GROMACS .gro file of C-alpha atoms in nm:
model
  454
    1UNK     CA    1   8.351  -0.788  -1.455
    2UNK     CA    2   8.109  -0.875  -1.735
    3UNK     CA    3   7.839  -1.130  -1.661
    4UNK     CA    4   7.530  -1.259  -1.839
    5UNK     CA    5   7.213  -1.384  -1.674
    6UNK     CA    6   6.883  -1.550  -1.766
    7UNK     CA    7   6.870  -1.486  -2.141
    8UNK     CA    8   7.217  -1.626  -2.213
    9UNK     CA    9   7.185  -1.898  -1.950
   10UNK     CA   10   6.911  -2.053  -2.160
   11UNK     CA   11   7.032  -1.961  -2.508
   12UNK     CA   12   7.186  -2.260  -2.687
   13UNK     CA   13   7.367  -2.027  -2.926
   14UNK     CA   14   7.506  -1.797  -2.655
   15UNK     CA   15   7.862  -1.846  -2.778
   16UNK     CA   16   7.760  -1.683  -3.107
   17UNK     CA   17   7.737  -1.363  -2.903
   18UNK     CA   18   8.005  -1.422  -2.639
   19UNK     CA   19   8.288  -1.519  -2.873
   20UNK     CA   20   8.264  -1.220  -3.112
   21UNK     CA   21   8.247  -0.980  -2.818
   22UNK     CA   22   8.566  -1.129  -2.677
   23UNK     CA   23   8.738  -1.121  -3.018
   24UNK     CA   24   8.643  -0.759  -3.084
   25UNK     CA   25   8.689  -0.611  -2.736
   26UNK     CA   26   8.887  -0.854  -2.522
   27UNK     CA   27   8.599  -0.857  -2.272
   28UNK     CA   28   8.520  -1.206  -2.146
   29UNK     CA   29   8.155  -1.255  -2.050
   30UNK     CA   30   8.084  -1.503  -1.773
   31UNK     CA   31   7.743  -1.669  -1.779
   32UNK     CA   32   7.647  -1.705  -1.414
   33UNK     CA   33   7.402  -1.951  -1.266
   34UNK     CA   34   7.069  -1.844  -1.122
   35UNK     CA   35   7.183  -1.922  -0.769
   36UNK     CA   36   7.500  -1.717  -0.820
   37UNK     CA   37   7.293  -1.428  -0.954
   38UNK     CA   38   7.074  -1.442  -0.644
   39UNK     CA   39   7.381  -1.450  -0.418
   40UNK     CA   40   7.534  -1.148  -0.591
   41UNK     CA   41   7.209  -0.954  -0.558
   42UNK     CA   42   7.208  -1.027  -0.184
   43UNK     CA   43   7.570  -0.911  -0.169
   44UNK     CA   44   7.477  -0.586  -0.341
   45UNK     CA   45   7.164  -0.508  -0.141
   46UNK     CA   46   7.262  -0.624   0.208
   47UNK     CA   47   7.417  -0.288   0.300
   48UNK     CA   48   7.061  -0.151   0.320
   49UNK     CA   49   6.991  -0.356   0.634
   50UNK     CA   50   7.003  -0.141   0.948
   51UNK     CA   51   6.994  -0.422   1.204
   52UNK     CA   52   7.274  -0.651   1.088
   53UNK     CA   53   7.112  -0.968   1.227
   54UNK     CA   54   6.761  -0.908   1.093
   55UNK     CA   55   6.657  -1.199   0.873
   56UNK     CA   56   6.563  -1.045   0.540
   57UNK     CA   57   6.401  -1.156   0.215
   58UNK     CA   58   6.564  -1.026  -0.106
   59UNK     CA   59   6.363  -1.022  -0.430
   60UNK     CA   60   6.478  -0.924  -0.779
   61UNK     CA   61   6.231  -0.962  -1.067
   62UNK     CA   62   6.390  -0.965  -1.410
   63UNK     CA   63   6.254  -1.036  -1.754
   64UNK     CA   64   6.328  -1.407  -1.766
   65UNK     CA   65   6.378  -1.498  -1.402
   66UNK     CA   66   6.320  -1.391  -1.043
   67UNK     CA   67   6.598  -1.424  -0.787
   68UNK     CA   68   6.506  -1.487  -0.425
   69UNK     CA   69   6.749  -1.486  -0.132
   70UNK     CA   70   6.719  -1.501   0.246
   71UNK     CA   71   6.987  -1.373   0.481
   72UNK     CA   72   7.120  -1.087   0.688
   73UNK     CA   73   7.423  -0.859   0.652
   74UNK     CA   74   7.671  -1.136   0.732
   75UNK     CA   75   7.514  -1.464   0.623
   76UNK     CA   76   7.331  -1.589   0.315
   77UNK     CA   77   7.092  -1.860   0.430
   78UNK     CA   78   6.917  -1.944   0.103
   79UNK     CA   79   6.924  -1.834  -0.260
   80UNK     CA   80   6.764  -1.954  -0.580
   81UNK     CA   81   6.649  -1.844  -0.924
   82UNK     CA   82   6.293  -1.901  -1.045
   83UNK     CA   83   6.182  -1.908  -1.408
   84UNK     CA   84   5.930  -1.636  -1.328
   85UNK     CA   85   6.047  -1.328  -1.513
   86UNK     CA   86   5.796  -1.055  -1.595
   87UNK     CA   87   5.837  -1.112  -1.969
   88UNK     CA   88   5.839  -1.492  -1.951
   89UNK     CA   89   5.530  -1.506  -1.730
   90UNK     CA   90   5.339  -1.255  -1.944
   91UNK     CA   91   5.413  -1.457  -2.258
   92UNK     CA   92   5.290  -1.772  -2.084
   93UNK     CA   93   4.939  -1.636  -2.022
   94UNK     CA   94   4.861  -1.387  -2.301
   95UNK     CA   95   4.940  -1.380  -2.671
   96UNK     CA   96   5.197  -1.141  -2.814
   97UNK     CA   97   5.057  -0.792  -2.862
   98UNK     CA   98   4.758  -0.850  -2.634
   99UNK     CA   99   4.587  -0.511  -2.598
  100UNK     CA  100   4.273  -0.561  -2.392
  101UNK     CA  101   4.215  -0.547  -2.015
  102UNK     CA  102   4.296  -0.863  -1.820
  103UNK     CA  103   4.001  -1.094  -1.760
  104UNK     CA  104   3.946  -1.309  -1.452
  105UNK     CA  105   4.049  -1.611  -1.660
  106UNK     CA  106   4.382  -1.448  -1.746
  107UNK     CA  107   4.444  -1.363  -1.381
  108UNK     CA  108   4.364  -1.721  -1.279
  109UNK     CA  109   4.611  -1.851  -1.536
  110UNK     CA  110   4.870  -1.595  -1.426
  111UNK     CA  111   4.844  -1.681  -1.057
  112UNK     CA  112   4.842  -2.055  -1.129
  113UNK     CA  113   5.162  -2.024  -1.332
  114UNK     CA  114   5.330  -1.823  -1.057
  115UNK     CA  115   5.226  -2.049  -0.769
  116UNK     CA  116   5.339  -2.360  -0.955
  117UNK     CA  117   5.689  -2.219  -0.993
  118UNK     CA  118   5.693  -2.084  -0.635
  119UNK     CA  119   5.625  -2.429  -0.493
  120UNK     CA  120   5.993  -2.516  -0.470
  121UNK     CA  121   6.077  -2.225  -0.237
  122UNK     CA  122   5.773  -2.228  -0.008
  123UNK     CA  123   5.942  -2.470   0.239
  124UNK     CA  124   6.239  -2.232   0.264
  125UNK     CA  125   6.012  -1.932   0.317
  126UNK     CA  126   5.838  -2.119   0.597
  127UNK     CA  127   6.166  -2.238   0.746
  128UNK     CA  128   6.322  -1.890   0.756
  129UNK     CA  129   6.070  -1.646   0.897
  130UNK     CA  130   6.170  -1.311   0.748
  131UNK     CA  131   6.096  -0.985   0.927
  132UNK     CA  132   6.141  -0.762   0.624
  133UNK     CA  133   6.191  -0.766   0.248
  134UNK     CA  134   6.397  -0.567  -0.001
  135UNK     CA  135   6.307  -0.549  -0.367
  136UNK     CA  136   6.542  -0.453  -0.649
  137UNK     CA  137   6.508  -0.446  -1.031
  138UNK     CA  138   6.328  -0.220  -1.273
  139UNK     CA  139   5.996  -0.397  -1.223
  140UNK     CA  140   5.978  -0.330  -0.850
  141UNK     CA  141   6.108   0.024  -0.889
  142UNK     CA  142   5.835   0.083  -1.149
  143UNK     CA  143   5.564  -0.048  -0.916
  144UNK     CA  144   5.676   0.185  -0.637
  145UNK     CA  145   5.681   0.471  -0.887
  146UNK     CA  146   5.319   0.398  -0.980
  147UNK     CA  147   5.220   0.392  -0.612
  148UNK     CA  148   5.396   0.726  -0.566
  149UNK     CA  149   5.234   0.895  -0.866
  150UNK     CA  150   4.887   0.741  -0.877
  151UNK     CA  151   4.641   0.743  -0.585
  152UNK     CA  152   4.555   0.373  -0.575
  153UNK     CA  153   4.480   0.343  -0.202
  154UNK     CA  154   4.307   0.553   0.059
  155UNK     CA  155   4.620   0.563   0.278
  156UNK     CA  156   4.919   0.787   0.203
  157UNK     CA  157   5.207   0.627   0.017
  158UNK     CA  158   5.544   0.613   0.193
  159UNK     CA  159   5.823   0.675  -0.057
  160UNK     CA  160   6.051   0.375  -0.102
  161UNK     CA  161   5.798   0.134   0.050
  162UNK     CA  162   5.547  -0.084  -0.134
  163UNK     CA  163   5.277  -0.260   0.068
  164UNK     CA  164   5.076  -0.567  -0.026
  165UNK     CA  165   4.762  -0.355  -0.011
  166UNK     CA  166   4.912  -0.111  -0.262
  167UNK     CA  167   5.015  -0.400  -0.486
  168UNK     CA  168   4.663  -0.541  -0.487
  169UNK     CA  169   4.519  -0.203  -0.579
  170UNK     CA  170   4.780  -0.150  -0.852
  171UNK     CA  171   4.709  -0.492  -1.002
  172UNK     CA  172   4.335  -0.427  -0.996
  173UNK     CA  173   4.381  -0.079  -1.146
  174UNK     CA  174   4.616  -0.189  -1.426
  175UNK     CA  175   4.416  -0.500  -1.505
  176UNK     CA  176   4.100  -0.300  -1.578
  177UNK     CA  177   4.254  -0.083  -1.849
  178UNK     CA  178   4.381  -0.172  -2.199
  179UNK     CA  179   4.748  -0.166  -2.292
  180UNK     CA  180   4.733   0.178  -2.455
  181UNK     CA  181   4.600   0.329  -2.132
  182UNK     CA  182   4.859   0.144  -1.923
  183UNK     CA  183   5.128   0.312  -2.131
  184UNK     CA  184   4.993   0.649  -2.012
  185UNK     CA  185   4.997   0.570  -1.639
  186UNK     CA  186   5.198   0.823  -1.439
  187UNK     CA  187   5.522   0.681  -1.306
  188UNK     CA  188   5.531   0.385  -1.547
  189UNK     CA  189   5.773   0.364  -1.837
  190UNK     CA  190   5.553   0.283  -2.141
  191UNK     CA  191   5.802   0.011  -2.241
  192UNK     CA  192   5.706  -0.185  -1.926
  193UNK     CA  193   5.330  -0.148  -1.967
  194UNK     CA  194   5.280  -0.491  -2.126
  195UNK     CA  195   5.470  -0.686  -1.858
  196UNK     CA  196   5.410  -0.488  -1.539
  197UNK     CA  197   5.100  -0.680  -1.427
  198UNK     CA  198   5.285  -1.012  -1.430
  199UNK     CA  199   5.573  -0.853  -1.237
  200UNK     CA  200   5.331  -0.718  -0.976
  201UNK     CA  201   5.162  -1.057  -0.936
  202UNK     CA  202   5.498  -1.231  -0.891
  203UNK     CA  203   5.600  -0.986  -0.620
  204UNK     CA  204   5.268  -1.010  -0.438
  205UNK     CA  205   5.272  -1.390  -0.443
  206UNK     CA  206   5.622  -1.406  -0.292
  207UNK     CA  207   5.537  -1.155  -0.019
  208UNK     CA  208   5.217  -1.340   0.068
  209UNK     CA  209   5.392  -1.677   0.090
  210UNK     CA  210   5.665  -1.522   0.305
  211UNK     CA  211   5.400  -1.347   0.520
  212UNK     CA  212   5.577  -1.012   0.478
  213UNK     CA  213   5.341  -0.717   0.444
  214UNK     CA  214   5.566  -0.472   0.260
  215UNK     CA  215   5.883  -0.448   0.056
  216UNK     CA  216   6.147  -0.177   0.079
  217UNK     CA  217   6.252  -0.072  -0.270
  218UNK     CA  218   6.618  -0.020  -0.362
  219UNK     CA  219   6.813   0.062  -0.676
  220UNK     CA  220   7.099  -0.160  -0.557
  221UNK     CA  221   7.128  -0.501  -0.718
  222UNK     CA  222   7.346  -0.728  -0.928
  223UNK     CA  223   7.596  -0.463  -1.040
  224UNK     CA  224   7.655  -0.359  -0.680
  225UNK     CA  225   7.707  -0.722  -0.583
  226UNK     CA  226   7.965  -0.768  -0.856
  227UNK     CA  227   8.160  -0.470  -0.724
  228UNK     CA  228   8.138  -0.600  -0.369
  229UNK     CA  229   8.268  -0.936  -0.488
  230UNK     CA  230   8.559  -0.764  -0.659
  231UNK     CA  231   8.641  -0.555  -0.353
  232UNK     CA  232   8.616  -0.839  -0.105
  233UNK     CA  233   8.793  -1.114  -0.298
  234UNK     CA  234   9.002  -0.975  -0.582
  235UNK     CA  235   9.153  -0.655  -0.444
  236UNK     CA  236   9.212  -0.706  -0.073
  237UNK     CA  237   8.995  -0.950   0.126
  238UNK     CA  238   9.071  -0.776   0.454
  239UNK     CA  239   9.058  -0.420   0.334
  240UNK     CA  240   8.694  -0.359   0.412
  241UNK     CA  241   8.710  -0.449   0.780
  242UNK     CA  242   8.575  -0.179   1.007
  243UNK     CA  243   8.842   0.057   1.132
  244UNK     CA  244   8.840   0.285   1.434
  245UNK     CA  245   8.716   0.596   1.249
  246UNK     CA  246   8.520   0.685   0.939
  247UNK     CA  247   8.822   0.871   0.803
  248UNK     CA  248   9.030   0.554   0.831
  249UNK     CA  249   8.764   0.367   0.637
  250UNK     CA  250   8.777   0.625   0.359
  251UNK     CA  251   9.156   0.606   0.348
  252UNK     CA  252   9.137   0.227   0.320
  253UNK     CA  253   8.899   0.264   0.028
  254UNK     CA  254   9.146   0.500  -0.138
  255UNK     CA  255   9.421   0.242  -0.099
  256UNK     CA  256   9.201  -0.029  -0.251
  257UNK     CA  257   9.149   0.181  -0.564
  258UNK     CA  258   9.517   0.284  -0.579
  259UNK     CA  259   9.457   0.659  -0.578
  260UNK     CA  260   9.732   0.920  -0.585
  261UNK     CA  261   9.734   0.970  -0.208
  262UNK     CA  262   9.938   1.291  -0.217
  263UNK     CA  263   9.698   1.448  -0.467
  264UNK     CA  264   9.396   1.329  -0.269
  265UNK     CA  265   9.539   1.480   0.051
  266UNK     CA  266   9.608   1.813  -0.118
  267UNK     CA  267   9.265   1.834  -0.278
  268UNK     CA  268   9.104   1.751   0.056
  269UNK     CA  269   9.311   2.016   0.237
  270UNK     CA  270   9.230   2.282  -0.023
  271UNK     CA  271   8.861   2.193  -0.004
  272UNK     CA  272   8.871   2.231   0.375
  273UNK     CA  273   9.036   2.575   0.346
  274UNK     CA  274   8.770   2.685   0.098
  275UNK     CA  275   8.489   2.552   0.318
  276UNK     CA  276   8.611   2.702   0.644
  277UNK     CA  277   8.690   3.045   0.500
  278UNK     CA  278   8.364   3.054   0.305
  279UNK     CA  279   8.157   2.959   0.607
  280UNK     CA  280   8.337   3.214   0.826
  281UNK     CA  281   8.236   3.504   0.601
  282UNK     CA  282   7.884   3.362   0.544
  283UNK     CA  283   7.923   3.273   0.178
  284UNK     CA  284   7.697   2.979   0.259
  285UNK     CA  285   7.512   2.831   0.553
  286UNK     CA  286   7.537   2.454   0.556
  287UNK     CA  287   7.502   2.205   0.843
  288UNK     CA  288   7.817   2.110   1.032
  289UNK     CA  289   7.810   1.755   0.893
  290UNK     CA  290   7.868   1.890   0.543
  291UNK     CA  291   8.241   1.948   0.602
  292UNK     CA  292   8.302   1.580   0.678
  293UNK     CA  293   8.108   1.473   0.367
  294UNK     CA  294   8.312   1.716   0.156
  295UNK     CA  295   8.637   1.580   0.299
  296UNK     CA  296   8.545   1.221   0.214
  297UNK     CA  297   8.428   1.313  -0.136
  298UNK     CA  298   8.750   1.509  -0.195
  299UNK     CA  299   8.966   1.216  -0.089
  300UNK     CA  300   8.780   0.967  -0.310
  301UNK     CA  301   8.705   1.191  -0.608
  302UNK     CA  302   8.945   1.007  -0.840
  303UNK     CA  303   8.876   0.641  -0.752
  304UNK     CA  304   8.696   0.607  -1.085
  305UNK     CA  305   9.038   0.611  -1.255
  306UNK     CA  306   9.061   0.239  -1.175
  307UNK     CA  307   8.787   0.185  -1.435
  308UNK     CA  308   8.905   0.442  -1.690
  309UNK     CA  309   9.007   0.807  -1.702
  310UNK     CA  310   8.736   0.919  -1.947
  311UNK     CA  311   8.419   0.986  -1.748
  312UNK     CA  312   8.598   0.882  -1.431
  313UNK     CA  313   8.369   1.109  -1.227
  314UNK     CA  314   8.076   0.886  -1.326
  315UNK     CA  315   8.274   0.575  -1.233
  316UNK     CA  316   8.363   0.737  -0.900
  317UNK     CA  317   7.996   0.802  -0.828
  318UNK     CA  318   7.896   0.446  -0.899
  319UNK     CA  319   8.186   0.294  -0.704
  320UNK     CA  320   8.117   0.502  -0.391
  321UNK     CA  321   7.747   0.412  -0.403
  322UNK     CA  322   7.834   0.045  -0.436
  323UNK     CA  323   8.074   0.027  -0.142
  324UNK     CA  324   7.963  -0.164   0.165
  325UNK     CA  325   8.023   0.103   0.431
  326UNK     CA  326   7.806   0.026   0.734
  327UNK     CA  327   7.959   0.324   0.916
  328UNK     CA  328   7.776   0.557   0.676
  329UNK     CA  329   7.404   0.588   0.616
  330UNK     CA  330   7.285   0.534   0.258
  331UNK     CA  331   7.197   0.903   0.245
  332UNK     CA  332   7.548   1.008   0.349
  333UNK     CA  333   7.701   0.772   0.096
  334UNK     CA  334   7.476   0.908  -0.180
  335UNK     CA  335   7.571   1.268  -0.098
  336UNK     CA  336   7.944   1.185  -0.092
  337UNK     CA  337   7.908   1.006  -0.425
  338UNK     CA  338   7.722   1.297  -0.585
  339UNK     CA  339   7.972   1.557  -0.460
  340UNK     CA  340   8.249   1.352  -0.618
  341UNK     CA  341   8.052   1.298  -0.938
  342UNK     CA  342   8.007   1.668  -1.001
  343UNK     CA  343   8.367   1.770  -0.936
  344UNK     CA  344   8.423   1.801  -1.313
  345UNK     CA  345   8.234   1.848  -1.639
  346UNK     CA  346   7.861   1.912  -1.590
  347UNK     CA  347   7.727   2.046  -1.262
  348UNK     CA  348   7.430   1.904  -1.074
  349UNK     CA  349   7.108   1.944  -1.271
  350UNK     CA  350   6.747   1.897  -1.165
  351UNK     CA  351   6.694   1.642  -1.443
  352UNK     CA  352   6.966   1.411  -1.308
  353UNK     CA  353   6.767   1.134  -1.142
  354UNK     CA  354   6.998   1.059  -0.844
  355UNK     CA  355   7.027   1.431  -0.768
  356UNK     CA  356   6.652   1.482  -0.812
  357UNK     CA  357   6.579   1.222  -0.544
  358UNK     CA  358   6.753   1.432  -0.277
  359UNK     CA  359   6.556   1.672  -0.062
  360UNK     CA  360   6.601   2.042  -0.146
  361UNK     CA  361   6.846   2.108   0.138
  362UNK     CA  362   7.068   1.820   0.030
  363UNK     CA  363   7.049   1.934  -0.333
  364UNK     CA  364   7.178   2.273  -0.220
  365UNK     CA  365   7.454   2.103  -0.021
  366UNK     CA  366   7.565   1.892  -0.317
  367UNK     CA  367   7.571   2.192  -0.552
  368UNK     CA  368   7.783   2.404  -0.319
  369UNK     CA  369   8.019   2.136  -0.194
  370UNK     CA  370   8.077   1.990  -0.540
  371UNK     CA  371   8.176   2.337  -0.661
  372UNK     CA  372   8.424   2.377  -0.374
  373UNK     CA  373   8.566   2.038  -0.468
  374UNK     CA  374   8.579   2.150  -0.831
  375UNK     CA  375   8.796   2.451  -0.733
  376UNK     CA  376   9.016   2.234  -0.511
  377UNK     CA  377   9.073   1.985  -0.793
  378UNK     CA  378   9.152   2.264  -1.041
  379UNK     CA  379   9.406   2.416  -0.801
  380UNK     CA  380   9.597   2.086  -0.786
  381UNK     CA  381   9.537   1.997  -1.149
  382UNK     CA  382   9.912   1.958  -1.207
  383UNK     CA  383   9.949   1.721  -0.906
  384UNK     CA  384  10.259   1.925  -0.817
  385UNK     CA  385  10.127   2.087  -0.500
  386UNK     CA  386  10.171   2.445  -0.618
  387UNK     CA  387   9.917   2.598  -0.380
  388UNK     CA  388  10.034   2.705  -0.034
  389UNK     CA  389   9.709   2.852   0.095
  390UNK     CA  390   9.370   2.953  -0.040
  391UNK     CA  391   9.088   3.150   0.125
  392UNK     CA  392   8.767   3.333   0.047
  393UNK     CA  393   8.742   3.692   0.176
  394UNK     CA  394   8.595   4.037   0.108
  395UNK     CA  395   8.239   3.919   0.051
  396UNK     CA  396   8.001   4.190  -0.072
  397UNK     CA  397   7.653   4.178  -0.221
  398UNK     CA  398   7.806   4.154  -0.566
  399UNK     CA  399   8.136   3.971  -0.541
  400UNK     CA  400   8.380   3.769  -0.335
  401UNK     CA  401   8.758   3.738  -0.355
  402UNK     CA  402   8.945   3.410  -0.374
  403UNK     CA  403   9.298   3.468  -0.248
  404UNK     CA  404   9.552   3.211  -0.367
  405UNK     CA  405   9.904   3.194  -0.225
  406UNK     CA  406  10.154   3.006  -0.440
  407UNK     CA  407  10.528   3.011  -0.521
  408UNK     CA  408  10.487   2.920  -0.889
  409UNK     CA  409  10.300   3.029  -1.197
  410UNK     CA  410   9.947   2.887  -1.197
  411UNK     CA  411   9.820   3.011  -1.532
  412UNK     CA  412   9.674   2.670  -1.614
  413UNK     CA  413   9.486   2.654  -1.286
  414UNK     CA  414   9.354   3.009  -1.328
  415UNK     CA  415   9.222   2.920  -1.671
  416UNK     CA  416   9.021   2.639  -1.514
  417UNK     CA  417   8.874   2.870  -1.250
  418UNK     CA  418   8.799   3.131  -1.515
  419UNK     CA  419   8.609   2.875  -1.722
  420UNK     CA  420   8.381   2.806  -1.425
  421UNK     CA  421   8.318   3.165  -1.313
  422UNK     CA  422   7.960   3.161  -1.444
  423UNK     CA  423   7.882   2.850  -1.243
  424UNK     CA  424   8.010   3.015  -0.926
  425UNK     CA  425   7.774   3.310  -0.963
  426UNK     CA  426   7.484   3.078  -1.044
  427UNK     CA  427   7.542   2.868  -0.733
  428UNK     CA  428   7.653   3.129  -0.477
  429UNK     CA  429   7.487   3.441  -0.616
  430UNK     CA  430   7.799   3.659  -0.637
  431UNK     CA  431   8.083   3.711  -0.885
  432UNK     CA  432   8.418   3.546  -0.823
  433UNK     CA  433   8.738   3.752  -0.820
  434UNK     CA  434   9.088   3.622  -0.756
  435UNK     CA  435   9.397   3.764  -0.593
  436UNK     CA  436   9.720   3.576  -0.654
  437UNK     CA  437   9.993   3.613  -0.390
  438UNK     CA  438  10.308   3.475  -0.548
  439UNK     CA  439  10.574   3.379  -0.295
  440UNK     CA  440  10.934   3.414  -0.412
  441UNK     CA  441  11.212   3.203  -0.276
  442UNK     CA  442  11.282   3.488  -0.034
  443UNK     CA  443  10.917   3.486   0.075
  444UNK     CA  444  10.861   3.831  -0.073
  445UNK     CA  445  10.497   3.861  -0.155
  446UNK     CA  446  10.408   4.015  -0.487
  447UNK     CA  447  10.035   4.066  -0.516
  448UNK     CA  448   9.889   4.029  -0.859
  449UNK     CA  449   9.516   4.083  -0.888
  450UNK     CA  450   9.304   3.932  -1.157
  451UNK     CA  451   8.932   3.999  -1.164
  452UNK     CA  452   8.711   3.735  -1.319
  453UNK     CA  453   8.409   3.920  -1.448
  454UNK     CA  454   8.096   3.757  -1.571
   0.00000   0.00000   0.00000
């Protein structure tokens, strides 16, 4: 699933890049049309729509082009690509390396260039009266970040929303200062400072012509659309139909990605035992909904294997986020994805952008649940189902005991738990100790205690 967009669409020598990449890696790059790019962006963003029949405007501002689509969750009514990228438009009105503030003449030239290119879609905007707009791409995300970090209007900024009034104030603010000062603006990546004004003017012009007063900002986009296309057409066209329960939906997703179902079931069951026993003795205090989210994350934690085993936890995160699951809110889907992401390797860190965007209570939830999933995965690391039962007990101010019942030697699994003992104390505030109850064939229990000290 490798595609190229505006830059290679227009490059006469694009095969000088495409052919060597295929020869060296075996990856075939497909150059998609502007209309196809717009359609895929709609496909990737449409899951954000709450009311499935609400007619919505989708805007994605790139460097060389801007993709505009109109539709709802089920139907794409219009899509096109405009030669109005933030880089292209900037280069059309100011010389390379322009450092000074924007003059009224530059703004007139900028708006004239934009409106001339917008002319072809104005009839469609008038024909399809849109009630709301969604904006993707780095440009729109950067503009919302500026609005969030810089007081440009008298009214309070609503995170994830960018109003026309805010856009006007941002354009006025950025236009008055030279490039060096724009690079220092809070919330703006310095690398975008030279093209951000053009991007803001493009967005404002489209919203004004569509008579939509605000745009909801999303990180979803083309990549998500490509994954949706793959899921809906290449894997199993009927697999994503809504089932009777959310658990059935999750199981269908697991089938699509060809997971080891037995392993997924065992990891989920172990995670549930850890959660229920931990909650019973007050190891943590999480909302009731957290158990369901843990169960879904546990079942899907390995779907990233379909991409590759190395870093499969990252692939799992991205795949879960990209799924079109109307039964789940975007927040629920994000939490499930993050729990699965942190089931191995590094734990959740404040500097991780997706994690940082969560509220504090959800950050706490992700940290704790991802660690429970980490233990569950370690205990079925062999995929042989060696664990009969596992529970937390004997909680004190200093330590807690993890009792593991198993008929076989689990030295490998214990090594994994031992490696993570410091993380447990950091997250839950107590030391982790283990008691191994080995069950013989005659069900004689031999207790072997092993204390994991910090």
